[in-house]
Amino acid sequence: MGKPTVFVTRRWPQSVEAKLKTHFNVVLNAEDKALAPSTLKMALAQSDALLPTVTDRICASVLDVVKPRTQIIANYGVGFNHVDIDAARRHGMIVTNTPDVLSQCTADLAMTLMLMVARRAGEGERELRSGTWDGWRPTHLMGQKISGKILGVVGFGRIGRETAHRAHFGFGMKICVYNRSKVDPSVLARFNATQVDDLDDLLTQSDVVSLHCPGGQSNRHLINAERLSKMKSSAYLINTARGEVVDEDALAQALWFETIAGAGLDVFDGEPTIRPALMNCENAVLLPHLGSATRETREAMGFRVIDNLVAFFDGCEPADRVA
Ligand code: 8YV
């Protein structure tokens, strides 16, 4: 039997593409632009595996191919809310993701956003680059201290825990956790964390709220106008999870009227299009989905996809099967 054909929807780090080619016939997207649904359908009809990213909407209508050749959708990324899992199952395809390898870097970015927004780093950089900084003064761009404050972590999976670790051991923050299921007390004890059963309890007491739950329908607008109104006026919201978890119109209102102090966002509903209302908020730090964007992590994500594919085509269960 010849090598399986795998269709890669975006360019990957060179070393990963090279390794991929040693195992498979690889079809690359030379232009590295997000693909049209018709191209994704063609890929499903002609390739043994589809290797998508967050920029590909693998919805029911894309998966509805008369004779799909694809048996495995091996996602490059931990979040897979852009893949319709039920539809993939119906078409007899399995789905894998890339957990673990991006937890540390995504947590680092949550800390980056937390510090940038609380210390007004984005505002300061914009001021300096625009040539309007007129020198040091005691009241210039005063922000808030992060050390010793209360961090509310929403979703206590791998990335939430890595963020808690950095915040607690690096910045002496007290950790409050909200999670769908009960977290093992020994895990909470590692960070001296407390778990609350009601999200509102976390929102009312936290100085920083950091989102680490999955996207998808069940968490859509988890943070809405009502929930934002529970936050302290001095508090910050950090989102490195998925844009849809936050009602961004409500968030823009809260930022504009300063009912919360600021937000640090790495992900957006409908990205890469950003709501003008958010763009206009000086108290928001906005990054272009950089959570896992280090060479080490992006390579590790690719190698993890390869491990899943090799296992699958060898007739074994891939380690990171999610459906
Ligand atoms: C990825 C992410 O870079 O893995 C995820 O879920 O959000 C990002 O860090 C992106 O999703 C790749 O598909």
GROMACS .gro file of C-alpha atoms and ligand atoms in nm:
model
  336
    1MET     CA    1   0.000   0.000   0.000
    2GLY     CA    2   0.130   0.351  -0.087
    3LYS     CA    3   0.160   0.636   0.157
    4PRO     CA    4  -0.170   0.790   0.271
    5THR     CA    5  -0.247   1.135   0.130
    6VAL     CA    6  -0.286   1.412   0.387
    7PHE     CA    7  -0.423   1.758   0.311
    8VAL     CA    8  -0.274   2.040   0.521
    9THR     CA    9  -0.494   2.350   0.518
   10ARG     CA   10  -0.225   2.603   0.628
   11ARG     CA   11   0.155   2.616   0.614
   12TRP     CA   12   0.324   2.457   0.917
   13PRO     CA   13   0.678   2.508   1.052
   14GLN     CA   14   0.934   2.377   0.804
   15SER     CA   15   1.065   2.096   1.024
   16VAL     CA   16   0.713   1.961   1.071
   17GLU     CA   17   0.626   1.974   0.702
   18ALA     CA   18   0.954   1.791   0.631
   19LYS     CA   19   0.870   1.513   0.878
   20LEU     CA   20   0.515   1.492   0.747
   21LYS     CA   21   0.657   1.427   0.399
   22THR     CA   22   0.861   1.131   0.522
   23HIS     CA   23   0.540   0.954   0.627
   24PHE     CA   24   0.274   1.075   0.383
   25ASN     CA   25   0.191   1.221   0.043
   26VAL     CA   26   0.141   1.579   0.151
   27VAL     CA   27  -0.083   1.835  -0.019
   28LEU     CA   28   0.006   2.187   0.099
   29ASN     CA   29  -0.180   2.516   0.067
   30ALA     CA   30   0.105   2.708  -0.096
   31GLU     CA   31  -0.059   3.049  -0.052
   32ASP     CA   32  -0.136   2.989   0.317
   33LYS     CA   33  -0.471   3.169   0.290
   34ALA     CA   34  -0.787   3.042   0.464
   35LEU     CA   35  -0.955   2.795   0.227
   36ALA     CA   36  -1.303   2.818   0.078
   37PRO     CA   37  -1.563   2.555   0.182
   38SER     CA   38  -1.553   2.411  -0.172
   39THR     CA   39  -1.177   2.346  -0.141
   40LEU     CA   40  -1.225   2.178   0.197
   41LYS     CA   41  -1.494   1.956   0.044
   42MET     CA   42  -1.260   1.865  -0.238
   43ALA     CA   43  -0.992   1.779   0.018
   44LEU     CA   44  -1.235   1.551   0.203
   45ALA     CA   45  -1.319   1.375  -0.123
   46GLN     CA   46  -0.956   1.327  -0.233
   47SER     CA   47  -0.741   1.284   0.082
   48ASP     CA   48  -0.714   1.014   0.347
   49ALA     CA   49  -0.669   1.276   0.619
   50LEU     CA   50  -0.762   1.642   0.661
   51LEU     CA   51  -0.529   1.849   0.884
   52PRO     CA   52  -0.719   2.170   0.962
   53THR     CA   53  -0.667   2.463   1.200
   54VAL     CA   54  -0.892   2.709   1.376
   55THR     CA   55  -0.931   2.907   1.050
   56ASP     CA   56  -1.121   2.622   0.880
   57ARG     CA   57  -1.492   2.584   0.950
   58ILE     CA   58  -1.548   2.212   0.917
   59CYS     CA   59  -1.927   2.234   0.953
   60ALA     CA   60  -2.195   1.981   0.859
   61SER     CA   61  -2.235   2.119   0.506
   62VAL     CA   62  -1.857   2.101   0.439
   63LEU     CA   63  -1.853   1.743   0.569
   64ASP     CA   64  -2.149   1.652   0.352
   65VAL     CA   65  -1.941   1.506   0.069
   66VAL     CA   66  -2.096   1.228  -0.142
   67LYS     CA   67  -1.799   0.992  -0.123
   68PRO     CA   68  -1.552   1.121   0.137
   69ARG     CA   69  -1.211   0.956   0.129
   70THR     CA   70  -1.107   1.117   0.457
   71GLN     CA   71  -1.105   0.886   0.758
   72ILE     CA   72  -0.938   1.115   1.010
   73ILE     CA   73  -0.953   1.488   1.081
   74ALA     CA   74  -0.628   1.555   1.267
   75ASN     CA   75  -0.667   1.908   1.400
   76TYR     CA   76  -0.362   2.129   1.455
   77GLY     CA   77  -0.466   2.289   1.786
   78VAL     CA   78  -0.628   2.187   2.111
   79GLY     CA   79  -0.960   2.366   2.053
   80PHE     CA   80  -1.183   2.189   1.803
   81ASN     CA   81  -1.502   2.395   1.823
   82HIS     CA   82  -1.458   2.471   1.450
   83VAL     CA   83  -1.520   2.102   1.367
   84ASP     CA   84  -1.874   1.964   1.377
   85ILE     CA   85  -1.792   1.652   1.574
   86ASP     CA   86  -2.134   1.488   1.534
   87ALA     CA   87  -2.130   1.536   1.157
   88ALA     CA   88  -1.774   1.399   1.137
   89ARG     CA   89  -1.885   1.091   1.332
   90ARG     CA   90  -2.184   1.043   1.102
   91HIS     CA   91  -1.944   1.035   0.808
   92GLY     CA   92  -1.732   0.774   0.985
   93MET     CA   93  -1.440   1.010   1.049
   94ILE     CA   94  -1.245   1.026   1.371
   95VAL     CA   95  -1.112   1.356   1.511
   96THR     CA   96  -0.790   1.425   1.703
   97ASN     CA   97  -0.642   1.742   1.858
   98THR     CA   98  -0.308   1.854   2.012
   99PRO     CA   99  -0.342   1.898   2.389
  100ASP     CA  100  -0.062   1.952   2.645
  101VAL     CA  101   0.205   2.094   2.414
  102LEU     CA  102   0.056   2.444   2.403
  103SER     CA  103  -0.055   2.481   2.765
  104GLN     CA  104   0.256   2.660   2.891
  105CYS     CA  105   0.281   2.909   2.606
  106THR     CA  106  -0.091   2.989   2.616
  107ALA     CA  107  -0.066   3.045   2.993
  108ASP     CA  108   0.236   3.269   2.931
  109LEU     CA  109   0.024   3.473   2.694
  110ALA     CA  110  -0.259   3.501   2.946
  111MET     CA  111  -0.001   3.646   3.188
  112THR     CA  112   0.128   3.877   2.914
  113LEU     CA  113  -0.223   4.013   2.858
  114MET     CA  114  -0.286   4.044   3.231
  115LEU     CA  115   0.029   4.249   3.281
  116MET     CA  116  -0.014   4.452   2.964
  117VAL     CA  117  -0.366   4.561   3.048
  118ALA     CA  118  -0.306   4.622   3.420
  119ARG     CA  119   0.018   4.814   3.353
  120ARG     CA  120  -0.127   4.994   3.049
  121ALA     CA  121   0.157   4.873   2.828
  122GLY     CA  122  -0.044   4.897   2.504
  123GLU     CA  123  -0.149   5.255   2.578
  124GLY     CA  124   0.209   5.345   2.666
  125GLU     CA  125   0.351   5.193   2.351
  126ARG     CA  126   0.095   5.369   2.133
  127GLU     CA  127   0.175   5.700   2.302
  128LEU     CA  128   0.551   5.660   2.262
  129ARG     CA  129   0.538   5.550   1.899
  130SER     CA  130   0.302   5.835   1.810
  131GLY     CA  131   0.566   6.079   1.939
  132THR     CA  132   0.334   6.231   2.200
  133TRP     CA  133   0.517   6.113   2.515
  134ASP     CA  134   0.635   6.430   2.685
  135GLY     CA  135   0.838   6.267   2.962
  136TRP     CA  136   0.811   6.109   3.305
  137ARG     CA  137   0.568   6.237   3.564
  138PRO     CA  138   0.437   6.076   3.885
  139THR     CA  139   0.079   6.043   3.760
  140HIS     CA  140   0.159   5.922   3.409
  141LEU     CA  141  -0.030   5.608   3.293
  142MET     CA  142  -0.080   5.470   3.641
  143GLY     CA  143  -0.210   5.118   3.627
  144GLN     CA  144  -0.281   4.858   3.893
  145LYS     CA  145  -0.058   4.619   4.078
  146ILE     CA  146  -0.120   4.253   3.994
  147SER     CA  147   0.091   4.088   4.265
  148GLY     CA  148  -0.112   3.955   4.556
  149LYS     CA  149  -0.449   4.012   4.386
  150ILE     CA  150  -0.725   3.756   4.330
  151LEU     CA  151  -0.725   3.566   4.000
  152GLY     CA  152  -1.046   3.395   3.895
  153VAL     CA  153  -0.974   3.107   3.658
  154VAL     CA  154  -1.276   2.995   3.453
  155GLY     CA  155  -1.206   2.640   3.333
  156PHE     CA  156  -0.941   2.448   3.525
  157GLY     CA  157  -0.798   2.223   3.256
  158ARG     CA  158  -0.433   2.215   3.153
  159ILE     CA  159  -0.409   2.580   3.043
  160GLY     CA  160  -0.609   2.709   3.340
  161ARG     CA  161  -0.375   2.523   3.576
  162GLU     CA  162  -0.062   2.653   3.403
  163THR     CA  163  -0.198   3.006   3.433
  164ALA     CA  164  -0.280   2.953   3.801
  165HIS     CA  165   0.072   2.819   3.855
  166ARG     CA  166   0.233   3.129   3.707
  167ALA     CA  167  -0.001   3.371   3.882
  168HIS     CA  168   0.028   3.201   4.221
  169PHE     CA  169   0.397   3.117   4.236
  170GLY     CA  170   0.522   3.408   4.024
  171PHE     CA  171   0.295   3.686   4.142
  172GLY     CA  172   0.159   3.564   4.474
  173MET     CA  173  -0.198   3.578   4.343
  174LYS     CA  174  -0.481   3.404   4.526
  175ILE     CA  175  -0.655   3.159   4.296
  176CYS     CA  176  -1.032   3.113   4.271
  177VAL     CA  177  -1.158   2.846   4.031
  178TYR     CA  178  -1.483   2.787   3.846
  179ASN     CA  179  -1.502   2.456   3.661
  180ARG     CA  180  -1.788   2.243   3.525
  181SER     CA  181  -1.682   1.943   3.731
  182LYS     CA  182  -1.539   1.917   4.079
  183VAL     CA  183  -1.160   1.963   4.075
  184ASP     CA  184  -0.960   1.711   4.278
  185PRO     CA  185  -0.884   1.881   4.614
  186SER     CA  186  -0.520   1.777   4.586
  187VAL     CA  187  -0.495   1.973   4.259
  188LEU     CA  188  -0.655   2.280   4.416
  189ALA     CA  189  -0.421   2.246   4.714
  190ARG     CA  190  -0.118   2.280   4.484
  191PHE     CA  191  -0.214   2.641   4.420
  192ASN     CA  192  -0.390   2.697   4.751
  193ALA     CA  193  -0.696   2.753   4.531
  194THR     CA  194  -1.064   2.754   4.620
  195GLN     CA  195  -1.335   2.629   4.385
  196VAL     CA  196  -1.673   2.802   4.367
  197ASP     CA  197  -1.991   2.638   4.235
  198ASP     CA  198  -2.141   2.958   4.103
  199LEU     CA  199  -1.959   3.162   3.836
  200ASP     CA  200  -2.107   3.481   3.983
  201ASP     CA  201  -1.915   3.417   4.307
  202LEU     CA  202  -1.590   3.412   4.111
  203LEU     CA  203  -1.681   3.725   3.915
  204THR     CA  204  -1.771   3.931   4.222
  205GLN     CA  205  -1.450   3.855   4.411
  206SER     CA  206  -1.182   3.845   4.138
  207ASP     CA  207  -0.945   4.127   4.047
  208VAL     CA  208  -0.861   3.947   3.723
  209VAL     CA  209  -1.086   3.693   3.548
  210SER     CA  210  -0.906   3.465   3.301
  211LEU     CA  211  -1.105   3.240   3.065
  212HIS     CA  212  -0.974   2.890   2.993
  213CYS     CA  213  -1.289   2.696   2.907
  214PRO     CA  214  -1.362   2.544   2.565
  215GLY     CA  215  -1.559   2.732   2.299
  216GLY     CA  216  -1.865   2.587   2.130
  217GLN     CA  217  -2.237   2.630   2.178
  218SER     CA  218  -2.251   2.541   2.548
  219ASN     CA  219  -2.014   2.822   2.647
  220ARG     CA  220  -2.132   3.080   2.391
  221HIS     CA  221  -2.167   3.417   2.568
  222LEU     CA  222  -2.091   3.261   2.906
  223ILE     CA  223  -1.964   3.610   2.988
  224ASN     CA  224  -2.260   3.829   2.895
  225ALA     CA  225  -2.378   4.175   3.005
  226GLU     CA  226  -2.524   4.044   3.329
  227ARG     CA  227  -2.209   3.853   3.419
  228LEU     CA  228  -1.988   4.150   3.331
  229SER     CA  229  -2.198   4.364   3.565
  230LYS     CA  230  -2.101   4.133   3.853
  231MET     CA  231  -1.730   4.214   3.807
  232LYS     CA  232  -1.554   4.478   4.015
  233SER     CA  233  -1.511   4.813   3.841
  234SER     CA  234  -1.137   4.771   3.904
  235ALA     CA  235  -1.122   4.421   3.751
  236TYR     CA  236  -0.981   4.293   3.421
  237LEU     CA  237  -1.110   4.023   3.185
  238ILE     CA  238  -0.856   3.807   3.001
  239ASN     CA  239  -0.958   3.580   2.712
  240THR     CA  240  -0.715   3.334   2.556
  241ALA     CA  241  -0.989   3.070   2.512
  242ARG     CA  242  -1.236   3.145   2.232
  243GLY     CA  243  -1.398   3.473   2.127
  244GLU     CA  244  -1.750   3.333   2.137
  245VAL     CA  245  -1.726   3.273   2.514
  246VAL     CA  246  -1.769   3.650   2.558
  247ASP     CA  247  -2.055   3.868   2.434
  248GLU     CA  248  -1.820   4.120   2.275
  249ASP     CA  249  -2.086   4.390   2.229
  250ALA     CA  250  -2.156   4.375   2.603
  251LEU     CA  251  -1.782   4.375   2.673
  252ALA     CA  252  -1.723   4.681   2.454
  253GLN     CA  253  -1.999   4.861   2.649
  254ALA     CA  254  -1.843   4.761   2.983
  255LEU     CA  255  -1.503   4.886   2.865
  256TRP     CA  256  -1.638   5.205   2.716
  257PHE     CA  257  -1.837   5.299   3.028
  258GLU     CA  258  -1.557   5.165   3.248
  259THR     CA  259  -1.781   4.934   3.450
  260ILE     CA  260  -1.471   4.711   3.440
  261ALA     CA  261  -1.114   4.842   3.424
  262GLY     CA  262  -0.995   4.666   3.110
  263ALA     CA  263  -0.966   4.353   2.900
  264GLY     CA  264  -0.685   4.154   2.740
  265LEU     CA  265  -0.806   3.956   2.441
  266ASP     CA  266  -0.620   3.710   2.219
  267VAL     CA  267  -0.928   3.559   2.054
  268PHE     CA  268  -1.236   3.712   1.893
  269ASP     CA  269  -1.579   3.605   1.781
  270GLY     CA  270  -1.559   3.600   1.400
  271GLU     CA  271  -1.181   3.662   1.397
  272PRO     CA  272  -0.992   3.802   1.215
  273THR     CA  273  -1.271   4.061   1.188
  274ILE     CA  274  -1.273   4.274   1.504
  275ARG     CA  275  -1.571   4.479   1.617
  276PRO     CA  276  -1.496   4.853   1.574
  277ALA     CA  277  -1.645   4.908   1.921
  278LEU     CA  278  -1.364   4.697   2.070
  279MET     CA  279  -1.097   4.854   1.849
  280ASN     CA  280  -1.193   5.192   1.992
  281CYS     CA  281  -1.143   5.090   2.356
  282GLU     CA  282  -0.811   5.225   2.488
  283ASN     CA  283  -0.846   5.001   2.794
  284ALA     CA  284  -0.839   4.683   2.584
  285VAL     CA  285  -0.521   4.502   2.481
  286LEU     CA  286  -0.590   4.316   2.156
  287LEU     CA  287  -0.360   4.046   2.019
  288PRO     CA  288  -0.398   3.841   1.697
  289HIS     CA  289  -0.450   3.489   1.841
  290LEU     CA  290  -0.089   3.439   1.953
  291GLY     CA  291  -0.152   3.196   2.242
  292SER     CA  292   0.055   2.908   2.105
  293ALA     CA  293   0.271   3.116   1.871
  294THR     CA  294   0.623   3.014   1.971
  295ARG     CA  295   0.851   2.812   1.745
  296GLU     CA  296   0.882   2.538   2.008
  297THR     CA  297   0.508   2.502   2.056
  298ARG     CA  298   0.404   2.529   1.693
  299GLU     CA  299   0.656   2.255   1.610
  300ALA     CA  300   0.538   2.039   1.900
  301MET     CA  301   0.177   2.081   1.784
  302GLY     CA  302   0.271   1.961   1.437
  303PHE     CA  303   0.467   1.662   1.568
  304ARG     CA  304   0.170   1.573   1.785
  305VAL     CA  305  -0.055   1.569   1.476
  306ILE     CA  306   0.197   1.341   1.304
  307ASP     CA  307   0.197   1.101   1.603
  308ASN     CA  308  -0.182   1.082   1.585
  309LEU     CA  309  -0.177   1.017   1.209
  310VAL     CA  310   0.096   0.754   1.226
  311ALA     CA  311  -0.091   0.568   1.501
  312PHE     CA  312  -0.415   0.583   1.305
  313PHE     CA  313  -0.272   0.459   0.976
  314ASP     CA  314  -0.086   0.183   1.167
  315GLY     CA  315  -0.426   0.062   1.286
  316CYS     CA  316  -0.380   0.188   1.646
  317GLU     CA  317  -0.587   0.427   1.854
  318PRO     CA  318  -0.442   0.781   1.825
  319ALA     CA  319  -0.350   0.921   2.167
  320ASP     CA  320  -0.545   1.243   2.121
  321ARG     CA  321  -0.873   1.114   1.982
  322VAL     CA  322  -1.162   1.345   2.077
  323ALA     CA  323  -1.431   1.180   1.861
  3248YV     C1  324  -0.388   2.742   1.786
  3248YV     C2  325  -0.554   2.755   1.977
  3248YV     O1  326  -0.279   2.805   1.736
  3248YV     O2  327  -0.490   2.528   1.990
  3248YV     C3  328  -0.579   2.609   1.998
  3248YV     O3  329  -0.694   2.576   2.031
  3248YV     O4  330  -0.632   2.834   2.008
  3248YV     C4  331  -0.431   2.809   1.912
  3248YV     O5  332  -0.332   2.818   2.007
  3248YV     C5  333  -0.494   2.736   1.681
  3248YV     O6  334  -0.617   2.701   1.731
  3248YV     C6  335  -0.452   2.640   1.573
  3248YV     O7  336  -0.561   2.572   1.516
   0.00000   0.00000   0.00000
